[in-house]
Amino acid sequence: MEFLQNKQDEIVEGLVHFFNARIEEKPHETLRQVESELKTLYIRFDNDWTGRGVVGDATLTATISGLEGVRAECLRRLETRNSADGDEQ
């Protein structure tokens, strides 16, 4: 079980690290990309007719979790930018 937890942590951290710069530069585009990928992953998660197994489920769940974190950060950045733009007007 420790292996699975370490693997999940690695996946989540890797996704957040991968998207960090892009979130800063292009949060709208990143948000669209991540939401599209999440839609696909949620469909795949619900359609496990071939049987992914424990490792496959853990990997898919970690990927969804990481992308949800990226999505939340995009929304936070967009909200912060909108608030800053509103303060300037």
PDB file of C-alpha atoms in Angstrom:
ATOM      1  CA  MET A   1       0.000   0.000   0.000  1.00  0.00           C
ATOM      2  CA  GLU A   2       2.906   2.350   0.650  1.00  0.00           C
ATOM      3  CA  PHE A   3       3.956   1.920  -2.984  1.00  0.00           C
ATOM      4  CA  LEU A   4       0.520   3.025  -4.190  1.00  0.00           C
ATOM      5  CA  GLN A   5       0.477   6.045  -1.889  1.00  0.00           C
ATOM      6  CA  ASN A   6       3.946   7.102  -3.045  1.00  0.00           C
ATOM      7  CA  LYS A   7       2.928   6.664  -6.676  1.00  0.00           C
ATOM      8  CA  GLN A   8      -0.234   8.734  -6.162  1.00  0.00           C
ATOM      9  CA  ASP A   9       1.753  11.516  -4.472  1.00  0.00           C
ATOM     10  CA  GLU A  10       4.268  11.462  -7.319  1.00  0.00           C
ATOM     11  CA  ILE A  11       1.527  11.790  -9.946  1.00  0.00           C
ATOM     12  CA  VAL A  12      -0.267  14.641  -8.175  1.00  0.00           C
ATOM     13  CA  GLU A  13       2.945  16.584  -7.530  1.00  0.00           C
ATOM     14  CA  GLY A  14       4.131  15.999 -11.100  1.00  0.00           C
ATOM     15  CA  LEU A  15       0.924  17.353 -12.604  1.00  0.00           C
ATOM     16  CA  VAL A  16       0.932  20.440 -10.400  1.00  0.00           C
ATOM     17  CA  HIS A  17       4.602  21.075 -11.231  1.00  0.00           C
ATOM     18  CA  PHE A  18       3.983  20.522 -14.954  1.00  0.00           C
ATOM     19  CA  PHE A  19       1.154  23.060 -15.115  1.00  0.00           C
ATOM     20  CA  ASN A  20       2.526  25.715 -12.707  1.00  0.00           C
ATOM     21  CA  ALA A  21       4.134  27.997 -15.288  1.00  0.00           C
ATOM     22  CA  ARG A  22       1.234  27.636 -17.676  1.00  0.00           C
ATOM     23  CA  ILE A  23      -1.278  28.508 -14.946  1.00  0.00           C
ATOM     24  CA  GLU A  24       0.615  31.725 -14.305  1.00  0.00           C
ATOM     25  CA  GLU A  25       0.865  32.709 -17.978  1.00  0.00           C
ATOM     26  CA  LYS A  26      -2.399  31.409 -19.459  1.00  0.00           C
ATOM     27  CA  PRO A  27      -4.936  30.422 -16.810  1.00  0.00           C
ATOM     28  CA  HIS A  28      -7.940  30.516 -19.202  1.00  0.00           C
ATOM     29  CA  GLU A  29      -6.347  28.166 -21.731  1.00  0.00           C
ATOM     30  CA  THR A  30      -5.005  25.899 -19.016  1.00  0.00           C
ATOM     31  CA  LEU A  31      -8.431  25.722 -17.398  1.00  0.00           C
ATOM     32  CA  ARG A  32     -10.044  24.706 -20.690  1.00  0.00           C
ATOM     33  CA  GLN A  33      -7.415  22.037 -21.311  1.00  0.00           C
ATOM     34  CA  VAL A  34      -7.677  20.603 -17.802  1.00  0.00           C
ATOM     35  CA  GLU A  35     -11.480  20.564 -17.796  1.00  0.00           C
ATOM     36  CA  SER A  36     -11.485  18.724 -21.117  1.00  0.00           C
ATOM     37  CA  GLU A  37      -9.043  16.149 -19.796  1.00  0.00           C
ATOM     38  CA  LEU A  38     -11.035  15.749 -16.573  1.00  0.00           C
ATOM     39  CA  LYS A  39     -14.210  15.094 -18.535  1.00  0.00           C
ATOM     40  CA  THR A  40     -12.459  12.276 -20.379  1.00  0.00           C
ATOM     41  CA  LEU A  41     -10.923  10.849 -17.217  1.00  0.00           C
ATOM     42  CA  TYR A  42     -14.240  10.821 -15.352  1.00  0.00           C
ATOM     43  CA  ILE A  43     -15.813   8.894 -18.239  1.00  0.00           C
ATOM     44  CA  ARG A  44     -12.929   6.433 -18.220  1.00  0.00           C
ATOM     45  CA  PHE A  45     -13.216   6.085 -14.430  1.00  0.00           C
ATOM     46  CA  ASP A  46     -16.881   5.110 -14.714  1.00  0.00           C
ATOM     47  CA  ASN A  47     -16.269   2.675 -17.582  1.00  0.00           C
ATOM     48  CA  ASP A  48     -14.046   0.007 -16.080  1.00  0.00           C
ATOM     49  CA  TRP A  49     -15.423  -2.982 -17.921  1.00  0.00           C
ATOM     50  CA  THR A  50     -11.936  -4.377 -18.644  1.00  0.00           C
ATOM     51  CA  GLY A  51     -10.788  -4.161 -15.027  1.00  0.00           C
ATOM     52  CA  ARG A  52      -7.915  -1.774 -14.407  1.00  0.00           C
ATOM     53  CA  GLY A  53      -6.956  -3.318 -11.113  1.00  0.00           C
ATOM     54  CA  VAL A  54      -5.697  -1.632  -7.980  1.00  0.00           C
ATOM     55  CA  VAL A  55      -2.716   0.084  -9.591  1.00  0.00           C
ATOM     56  CA  GLY A  56      -4.759   1.363 -12.539  1.00  0.00           C
ATOM     57  CA  ASP A  57      -7.461   2.701 -10.233  1.00  0.00           C
ATOM     58  CA  ALA A  58      -4.869   4.404  -8.028  1.00  0.00           C
ATOM     59  CA  THR A  59      -3.170   5.989 -11.021  1.00  0.00           C
ATOM     60  CA  LEU A  60      -6.423   7.232 -12.514  1.00  0.00           C
ATOM     61  CA  THR A  61      -7.634   8.577  -9.176  1.00  0.00           C
ATOM     62  CA  ALA A  62      -4.333  10.390  -8.589  1.00  0.00           C
ATOM     63  CA  THR A  63      -4.431  11.899 -12.066  1.00  0.00           C
ATOM     64  CA  ILE A  64      -7.956  13.178 -11.481  1.00  0.00           C
ATOM     65  CA  SER A  65      -6.943  14.536  -8.085  1.00  0.00           C
ATOM     66  CA  GLY A  66      -3.919  16.331  -9.517  1.00  0.00           C
ATOM     67  CA  LEU A  67      -5.899  17.859 -12.360  1.00  0.00           C
ATOM     68  CA  GLU A  68      -8.647  18.962  -9.960  1.00  0.00           C
ATOM     69  CA  GLY A  69      -5.928  20.753  -7.980  1.00  0.00           C
ATOM     70  CA  VAL A  70      -4.677  22.431 -11.146  1.00  0.00           C
ATOM     71  CA  ARG A  71      -8.261  23.391 -12.018  1.00  0.00           C
ATOM     72  CA  ALA A  72      -8.765  24.926  -8.570  1.00  0.00           C
ATOM     73  CA  GLU A  73      -5.548  26.922  -8.908  1.00  0.00           C
ATOM     74  CA  CYS A  74      -6.606  28.209 -12.341  1.00  0.00           C
ATOM     75  CA  LEU A  75      -9.937  29.354 -10.918  1.00  0.00           C
ATOM     76  CA  ARG A  76      -8.190  31.002  -7.967  1.00  0.00           C
ATOM     77  CA  ARG A  77      -5.803  32.866 -10.271  1.00  0.00           C
ATOM     78  CA  LEU A  78      -8.621  34.003 -12.540  1.00  0.00           C
ATOM     79  CA  GLU A  79     -10.620  35.221  -9.553  1.00  0.00           C
ATOM     80  CA  THR A  80      -7.578  37.085  -8.214  1.00  0.00           C
ATOM     81  CA  ARG A  81      -6.995  38.708 -11.619  1.00  0.00           C
ATOM     82  CA  ASN A  82     -10.655  39.695 -11.926  1.00  0.00           C
ATOM     83  CA  SER A  83     -10.578  41.224  -8.444  1.00  0.00           C
ATOM     84  CA  ALA A  84      -7.415  43.149  -9.277  1.00  0.00           C
ATOM     85  CA  ASP A  85      -8.908  44.375 -12.559  1.00  0.00           C
ATOM     86  CA  GLY A  86     -12.032  45.503 -10.723  1.00  0.00           C
ATOM     87  CA  ASP A  87      -9.962  47.428  -8.173  1.00  0.00           C
ATOM     88  CA  GLU A  88      -8.156  49.336 -10.918  1.00  0.00           C
ATOM     89  CA  GLN A  89     -11.374  50.612 -12.504  1.00  0.00           C
TER      90      GLN A  89
END
